PDB file of C-alpha atoms in Angstrom:
ATOM      1  CA  MET A  12     -38.325 -32.182 124.047  1.00  0.00           C
ATOM      2  CA  ALA A  13     -37.454 -35.266 121.897  1.00  0.00           C
ATOM      3  CA  LEU A  14     -39.820 -36.439 119.242  1.00  0.00           C
ATOM      4  CA  GLU A  15     -41.278 -39.730 120.534  1.00  0.00           C
ATOM      5  CA  VAL A  16     -42.087 -42.664 118.296  1.00  0.00           C
ATOM      6  CA  GLY A  17     -43.601 -46.008 119.189  1.00  0.00           C
ATOM      7  CA  ILE A  18     -42.745 -49.276 117.498  1.00  0.00           C
ATOM      8  CA  VAL A  19     -45.782 -51.512 117.038  1.00  0.00           C
ATOM      9  CA  GLY A  20     -46.708 -54.671 115.230  1.00  0.00           C
ATOM     10  CA  LEU A  21     -47.711 -58.319 115.871  1.00  0.00           C
ATOM     11  CA  PRO A  22     -45.357 -60.329 118.039  1.00  0.00           C
ATOM     12  CA  ASN A  23     -42.245 -61.892 116.581  1.00  0.00           C
ATOM     13  CA  VAL A  24     -42.117 -59.373 113.627  1.00  0.00           C
ATOM     14  CA  GLY A  25     -38.815 -57.664 114.613  1.00  0.00           C
ATOM     15  CA  LYS A  26     -39.812 -54.830 116.757  1.00  0.00           C
ATOM     16  CA  SER A  27     -37.136 -55.172 119.360  1.00  0.00           C
ATOM     17  CA  THR A  28     -34.544 -56.027 116.790  1.00  0.00           C
ATOM     18  CA  LEU A  29     -35.391 -52.689 115.007  1.00  0.00           C
ATOM     19  CA  PHE A  30     -35.357 -50.990 118.441  1.00  0.00           C
ATOM     20  CA  ASN A  31     -31.857 -52.316 119.090  1.00  0.00           C
ATOM     21  CA  ALA A  32     -30.703 -51.321 115.547  1.00  0.00           C
ATOM     22  CA  LEU A  33     -31.842 -47.735 116.176  1.00  0.00           C
ATOM     23  CA  THR A  34     -30.742 -47.329 119.809  1.00  0.00           C
ATOM     24  CA  ALA A  35     -27.994 -49.942 120.422  1.00  0.00           C
ATOM     25  CA  ALA A  36     -29.910 -50.571 123.756  1.00  0.00           C
ATOM     26  CA  GLY A  37     -29.481 -54.326 123.839  1.00  0.00           C
ATOM     27  CA  ALA A  38     -33.262 -55.172 124.494  1.00  0.00           C
ATOM     28  CA  LEU A  39     -34.309 -58.729 124.558  1.00  0.00           C
ATOM     29  CA  ALA A  40     -35.420 -60.022 121.131  1.00  0.00           C
ATOM     30  CA  ALA A  41     -36.699 -63.560 121.558  1.00  0.00           C
ATOM     31  CA  ASN A  42     -38.606 -66.053 119.399  1.00  0.00           C
ATOM     32  CA  TYR A  43     -41.870 -66.178 121.356  1.00  0.00           C
ATOM     33  CA  PRO A  44     -44.760 -63.774 121.819  1.00  0.00           C
ATOM     34  CA  PHE A  45     -44.755 -61.066 124.508  1.00  0.00           C
ATOM     35  CA  ALA A  46     -40.894 -61.275 125.192  1.00  0.00           C
ATOM     36  CA  THR A  47     -41.561 -57.606 125.694  1.00  0.00           C
ATOM     37  CA  ILE A  48     -43.963 -56.623 128.360  1.00  0.00           C
ATOM     38  CA  GLU A  49     -42.968 -53.345 129.706  1.00  0.00           C
ATOM     39  CA  PRO A  50     -41.841 -50.981 126.875  1.00  0.00           C
ATOM     40  CA  ASN A  51     -38.155 -50.623 126.112  1.00  0.00           C
ATOM     41  CA  VAL A  52     -37.204 -46.899 125.800  1.00  0.00           C
ATOM     42  CA  GLY A  53     -34.128 -45.510 124.117  1.00  0.00           C
ATOM     43  CA  VAL A  54     -32.966 -41.907 123.274  1.00  0.00           C
ATOM     44  CA  VAL A  55     -30.768 -41.313 120.179  1.00  0.00           C
ATOM     45  CA  ALA A  56     -29.274 -38.182 118.768  1.00  0.00           C
ATOM     46  CA  VAL A  57     -30.292 -37.231 115.249  1.00  0.00           C
ATOM     47  CA  PRO A  58     -27.065 -36.423 113.218  1.00  0.00           C
ATOM     48  CA  ASP A  59     -27.238 -33.138 111.259  1.00  0.00           C
ATOM     49  CA  GLU A  60     -24.186 -31.782 109.546  1.00  0.00           C
ATOM     50  CA  ARG A  61     -25.945 -28.331 109.134  1.00  0.00           C
ATOM     51  CA  LEU A  62     -25.444 -27.671 112.975  1.00  0.00           C
ATOM     52  CA  LYS A  63     -21.544 -27.564 112.301  1.00  0.00           C
ATOM     53  CA  ILE A  64     -22.034 -25.086 109.512  1.00  0.00           C
ATOM     54  CA  ILE A  65     -24.336 -22.879 111.798  1.00  0.00           C
ATOM     55  CA  ASN A  66     -21.848 -22.985 114.474  1.00  0.00           C
ATOM     56  CA  GLN A  67     -19.138 -21.424 112.217  1.00  0.00           C
ATOM     57  CA  PHE A  68     -21.342 -18.215 112.196  1.00  0.00           C
ATOM     58  CA  GLN A  69     -22.964 -18.477 115.488  1.00  0.00           C
ATOM     59  CA  LYS A  70     -20.519 -19.971 118.063  1.00  0.00           C
ATOM     60  CA  THR A  71     -21.765 -22.006 120.977  1.00  0.00           C
ATOM     61  CA  GLU A  72     -20.040 -23.922 123.810  1.00  0.00           C
ATOM     62  CA  LYS A  73     -21.729 -27.188 122.824  1.00  0.00           C
ATOM     63  CA  ILE A  74     -23.592 -28.454 119.732  1.00  0.00           C
ATOM     64  CA  ILE A  75     -26.792 -30.289 120.858  1.00  0.00           C
ATOM     65  CA  PRO A  76     -28.569 -32.205 118.076  1.00  0.00           C
ATOM     66  CA  ALA A  77     -32.261 -33.023 118.003  1.00  0.00           C
ATOM     67  CA  ALA A  78     -33.156 -36.359 119.858  1.00  0.00           C
ATOM     68  CA  LEU A  79     -35.475 -39.177 119.048  1.00  0.00           C
ATOM     69  CA  ARG A  80     -37.128 -41.057 121.821  1.00  0.00           C
ATOM     70  CA  VAL A  81     -37.861 -44.663 120.657  1.00  0.00           C
ATOM     71  CA  VAL A  82     -40.351 -46.847 122.493  1.00  0.00           C
ATOM     72  CA  ASP A  83     -40.517 -50.620 121.724  1.00  0.00           C
ATOM     73  CA  ILE A  84     -44.046 -51.502 122.686  1.00  0.00           C
ATOM     74  CA  ALA A  85     -45.153 -55.241 123.201  1.00  0.00           C
ATOM     75  CA  GLY A  86     -46.784 -57.083 120.276  1.00  0.00           C
ATOM     76  CA  ILE A  87     -50.435 -56.384 119.640  1.00  0.00           C
ATOM     77  CA  VAL A  88     -52.679 -59.421 118.811  1.00  0.00           C
ATOM     78  CA  ARG A  89     -56.172 -59.720 117.321  1.00  0.00           C
ATOM     79  CA  GLY A  90     -58.498 -58.747 120.151  1.00  0.00           C
ATOM     80  CA  ALA A  91     -56.111 -56.295 121.791  1.00  0.00           C
ATOM     81  CA  SER A  92     -58.828 -53.534 121.927  1.00  0.00           C
ATOM     82  CA  THR A  93     -60.881 -55.802 124.271  1.00  0.00           C
ATOM     83  CA  GLY A  94     -57.856 -56.781 126.438  1.00  0.00           C
ATOM     84  CA  GLU A  95     -56.659 -59.906 124.508  1.00  0.00           C
ATOM     85  CA  GLY A  96     -52.835 -60.332 125.199  1.00  0.00           C
ATOM     86  CA  LEU A  97     -52.678 -57.514 127.750  1.00  0.00           C
ATOM     87  CA  GLY A  98     -53.954 -55.403 124.859  1.00  0.00           C
ATOM     88  CA  ASN A  99     -55.437 -52.506 126.936  1.00  0.00           C
ATOM     89  CA  LYS A 100     -52.102 -51.977 128.749  1.00  0.00           C
ATOM     90  CA  PHE A 101     -50.050 -51.959 125.468  1.00  0.00           C
ATOM     91  CA  LEU A 102     -52.460 -49.637 123.651  1.00  0.00           C
ATOM     92  CA  SER A 103     -52.179 -47.077 126.492  1.00  0.00           C
ATOM     93  CA  HIS A 104     -48.411 -46.845 125.756  1.00  0.00           C
ATOM     94  CA  ILE A 105     -49.200 -46.026 122.021  1.00  0.00           C
ATOM     95  CA  ARG A 106     -51.476 -43.146 123.022  1.00  0.00           C
ATOM     96  CA  GLU A 107     -48.482 -41.322 124.528  1.00  0.00           C
ATOM     97  CA  VAL A 108     -46.136 -41.288 121.443  1.00  0.00           C
ATOM     98  CA  ASP A 109     -46.076 -38.651 118.717  1.00  0.00           C
ATOM     99  CA  ALA A 110     -45.835 -41.131 115.698  1.00  0.00           C
ATOM    100  CA  ILE A 111     -45.802 -44.843 115.023  1.00  0.00           C
ATOM    101  CA  LEU A 112     -43.289 -47.180 113.420  1.00  0.00           C
ATOM    102  CA  HIS A 113     -45.413 -50.137 112.293  1.00  0.00           C
ATOM    103  CA  VAL A 114     -43.181 -53.186 111.682  1.00  0.00           C
ATOM    104  CA  VAL A 115     -44.524 -55.814 109.383  1.00  0.00           C
ATOM    105  CA  ARG A 116     -43.173 -59.288 108.753  1.00  0.00           C
ATOM    106  CA  CYS A 117     -42.291 -59.933 105.069  1.00  0.00           C
ATOM    107  CA  PHE A 118     -39.741 -62.710 105.499  1.00  0.00           C
ATOM    108  CA  ALA A 119     -40.602 -66.459 105.075  1.00  0.00           C
ATOM    109  CA  GLY A 120     -39.253 -69.370 107.105  1.00  0.00           C
ATOM    110  CA  THR A 121     -40.639 -71.381 110.045  1.00  0.00           C
ATOM    111  CA  ASP A 122     -37.738 -70.697 112.482  1.00  0.00           C
ATOM    112  CA  ILE A 123     -39.602 -67.703 113.900  1.00  0.00           C
ATOM    113  CA  ILE A 124     -43.148 -68.285 115.077  1.00  0.00           C
ATOM    114  CA  HIS A 125     -45.928 -66.342 113.403  1.00  0.00           C
ATOM    115  CA  VAL A 126     -48.886 -65.655 115.739  1.00  0.00           C
ATOM    116  CA  GLU A 127     -51.409 -66.164 112.910  1.00  0.00           C
ATOM    117  CA  GLY A 128     -49.629 -69.400 111.516  1.00  0.00           C
ATOM    118  CA  SER A 129     -48.741 -67.833 108.144  1.00  0.00           C
ATOM    119  CA  VAL A 130     -46.944 -64.728 106.654  1.00  0.00           C
ATOM    120  CA  ASP A 131     -49.332 -62.304 105.038  1.00  0.00           C
ATOM    121  CA  PRO A 132     -48.223 -58.731 105.451  1.00  0.00           C
ATOM    122  CA  ILE A 133     -51.506 -57.157 104.256  1.00  0.00           C
ATOM    123  CA  ARG A 134     -53.496 -59.307 106.692  1.00  0.00           C
ATOM    124  CA  ASP A 135     -51.201 -58.301 109.562  1.00  0.00           C
ATOM    125  CA  ILE A 136     -51.458 -54.733 108.763  1.00  0.00           C
ATOM    126  CA  GLU A 137     -55.192 -54.815 108.764  1.00  0.00           C
ATOM    127  CA  THR A 138     -55.207 -56.759 112.016  1.00  0.00           C
ATOM    128  CA  ILE A 139     -53.191 -54.032 113.775  1.00  0.00           C
ATOM    129  CA  ASP A 140     -55.050 -51.166 112.023  1.00  0.00           C
ATOM    130  CA  THR A 141     -58.473 -52.763 113.120  1.00  0.00           C
ATOM    131  CA  GLU A 142     -57.387 -53.059 116.780  1.00  0.00           C
ATOM    132  CA  LEU A 143     -56.197 -49.495 116.860  1.00  0.00           C
ATOM    133  CA  ALA A 144     -59.379 -48.330 115.152  1.00  0.00           C
ATOM    134  CA  LEU A 145     -61.541 -50.106 117.656  1.00  0.00           C
ATOM    135  CA  ALA A 146     -59.638 -48.691 120.499  1.00  0.00           C
ATOM    136  CA  ASP A 147     -60.136 -45.230 119.293  1.00  0.00           C
ATOM    137  CA  LEU A 148     -63.747 -45.899 118.576  1.00  0.00           C
ATOM    138  CA  GLU A 149     -64.210 -46.716 122.169  1.00  0.00           C
ATOM    139  CA  THR A 150     -62.498 -43.523 123.216  1.00  0.00           C
ATOM    140  CA  VAL A 151     -64.426 -41.363 120.877  1.00  0.00           C
ATOM    141  CA  GLY A 152     -67.683 -42.914 121.792  1.00  0.00           C
ATOM    142  CA  SER A 153     -67.420 -42.163 125.439  1.00  0.00           C
ATOM    143  CA  SER A 154     -66.068 -38.622 124.844  1.00  0.00           C
ATOM    144  CA  LEU A 155     -68.881 -38.016 122.294  1.00  0.00           C
ATOM    145  CA  ASP A 156     -71.662 -39.005 124.810  1.00  0.00           C
ATOM    146  CA  LYS A 157     -70.396 -36.624 127.307  1.00  0.00           C
ATOM    147  CA  ALA A 158     -69.896 -33.682 124.748  1.00  0.00           C
ATOM    148  CA  GLN A 159     -73.436 -34.282 123.297  1.00  0.00           C
ATOM    149  CA  ARG A 160     -74.927 -34.113 126.886  1.00  0.00           C
ATOM    150  CA  LEU A 161     -73.158 -30.874 127.655  1.00  0.00           C
ATOM    151  CA  ALA A 162     -74.161 -29.415 124.178  1.00  0.00           C
ATOM    152  CA  ARG A 163     -77.878 -30.018 124.907  1.00  0.00           C
ATOM    153  CA  SER A 164     -77.469 -27.984 128.017  1.00  0.00           C
ATOM    154  CA  GLY A 165     -76.291 -25.113 125.894  1.00  0.00           C
ATOM    155  CA  ASP A 166     -72.496 -25.492 126.111  1.00  0.00           C
ATOM    156  CA  LYS A 167     -71.192 -24.164 122.760  1.00  0.00           C
ATOM    157  CA  GLU A 168     -67.643 -25.540 123.068  1.00  0.00           C
ATOM    158  CA  ALA A 169     -69.159 -28.908 123.815  1.00  0.00           C
ATOM    159  CA  GLY A 170     -71.183 -28.577 120.710  1.00  0.00           C
ATOM    160  CA  ILE A 171     -68.022 -27.971 118.545  1.00  0.00           C
ATOM    161  CA  LYS A 172     -66.327 -30.834 120.211  1.00  0.00           C
ATOM    162  CA  ALA A 173     -69.234 -33.096 119.578  1.00  0.00           C
ATOM    163  CA  GLN A 174     -69.161 -32.218 115.804  1.00  0.00           C
ATOM    164  CA  ILE A 175     -65.450 -33.101 115.613  1.00  0.00           C
ATOM    165  CA  LEU A 176     -66.045 -36.390 117.475  1.00  0.00           C
ATOM    166  CA  GLU A 177     -68.992 -37.206 115.112  1.00  0.00           C
ATOM    167  CA  ARG A 178     -66.558 -36.838 112.182  1.00  0.00           C
ATOM    168  CA  CYS A 179     -64.118 -39.139 113.921  1.00  0.00           C
ATOM    169  CA  SER A 180     -66.667 -41.762 114.694  1.00  0.00           C
ATOM    170  CA  LYS A 181     -67.870 -41.806 111.092  1.00  0.00           C
ATOM    171  CA  VAL A 182     -64.438 -42.544 109.649  1.00  0.00           C
ATOM    172  CA  LEU A 183     -63.556 -45.100 112.261  1.00  0.00           C
ATOM    173  CA  ASN A 184     -66.782 -46.939 111.659  1.00  0.00           C
ATOM    174  CA  GLU A 185     -65.751 -46.905 107.935  1.00  0.00           C
ATOM    175  CA  ALA A 186     -62.560 -48.785 109.032  1.00  0.00           C
ATOM    176  CA  LYS A 187     -60.448 -45.462 108.171  1.00  0.00           C
ATOM    177  CA  PRO A 188     -57.991 -43.838 110.462  1.00  0.00           C
ATOM    178  CA  VAL A 189     -58.622 -40.431 112.118  1.00  0.00           C
ATOM    179  CA  ARG A 190     -55.526 -39.133 110.316  1.00  0.00           C
ATOM    180  CA  SER A 191     -57.431 -39.395 107.048  1.00  0.00           C
ATOM    181  CA  LEU A 192     -59.418 -36.244 108.080  1.00  0.00           C
ATOM    182  CA  GLU A 193     -58.424 -32.559 107.759  1.00  0.00           C
ATOM    183  CA  PHE A 194     -58.348 -30.528 110.889  1.00  0.00           C
ATOM    184  CA  ASP A 195     -57.671 -26.805 111.654  1.00  0.00           C
ATOM    185  CA  PRO A 196     -55.099 -26.157 114.337  1.00  0.00           C
ATOM    186  CA  GLU A 197     -57.681 -25.758 117.170  1.00  0.00           C
ATOM    187  CA  GLU A 198     -59.233 -29.062 116.187  1.00  0.00           C
ATOM    188  CA  ARG A 199     -55.893 -30.834 116.171  1.00  0.00           C
ATOM    189  CA  LYS A 200     -55.312 -29.661 119.740  1.00  0.00           C
ATOM    190  CA  LEU A 201     -58.564 -31.433 120.723  1.00  0.00           C
ATOM    191  CA  ILE A 202     -57.761 -34.503 118.832  1.00  0.00           C
ATOM    192  CA  LYS A 203     -54.169 -34.614 120.458  1.00  0.00           C
ATOM    193  CA  SER A 204     -55.742 -34.280 123.869  1.00  0.00           C
ATOM    194  CA  LEU A 205     -57.740 -37.414 123.380  1.00  0.00           C
ATOM    195  CA  GLY A 206     -54.676 -39.557 122.558  1.00  0.00           C
ATOM    196  CA  LEU A 207     -56.335 -41.065 119.383  1.00  0.00           C
ATOM    197  CA  ILE A 208     -53.938 -43.639 118.046  1.00  0.00           C
ATOM    198  CA  THR A 209     -55.140 -43.524 114.386  1.00  0.00           C
ATOM    199  CA  ALA A 210     -54.618 -39.728 114.306  1.00  0.00           C
ATOM    200  CA  LYS A 211     -50.898 -40.321 114.604  1.00  0.00           C
ATOM    201  CA  LYS A 212     -48.593 -40.341 111.602  1.00  0.00           C
ATOM    202  CA  VAL A 213     -47.409 -43.882 110.701  1.00  0.00           C
ATOM    203  CA  LEU A 214     -44.300 -45.169 108.991  1.00  0.00           C
ATOM    204  CA  TYR A 215     -44.542 -48.757 107.816  1.00  0.00           C
ATOM    205  CA  VAL A 216     -41.369 -50.785 108.080  1.00  0.00           C
ATOM    206  CA  ALA A 217     -41.117 -54.043 106.000  1.00  0.00           C
ATOM    207  CA  ASN A 218     -38.893 -56.712 107.723  1.00  0.00           C
ATOM    208  CA  VAL A 219     -37.551 -58.643 104.790  1.00  0.00           C
ATOM    209  CA  ASP A 220     -35.105 -61.494 104.490  1.00  0.00           C
TER     210      ASP A 220
END
């Protein structure tokens, strides 16, 4: 099963351009917000010279490298967690990936429209991080209410789940991602089942001149 990464960021920061560079898929990259509506998906092989060495000792009919599934997700704007710019639809695509590539605009120039009107990478990162945290906070809140009700009726598993969710709620309310917490393997399974976006690993990609 391929590792799946989702490319996120504000509109017009170079997400589809990066997607095309990684996958050679030829997705539309346009100078206006929401050129991407449905996510573009591409699968690329990950080259690894070690496979040839292994094959010298363990012969196989075919060498199959690991694969990376790349999902180009539409731009997220301020207010996405409450549905702004079709935000709820876009955020649901991010919940399904294993990791996030967060593209940040660091190049100047007025030819390409910036949705905030100016280039400020730190502000842009905080905008996206805030929207992802707010989306997770809503997910955690609804799950926590249910777990607490079941825990009061004597459900021990629900009690454990409620404790984990309370920890998540606390860090999210402090504007920190869920990935900043330490979890044991069983707790990680629970977190993964919830599809929390801020629990995923993130690689920041600076798009420069």
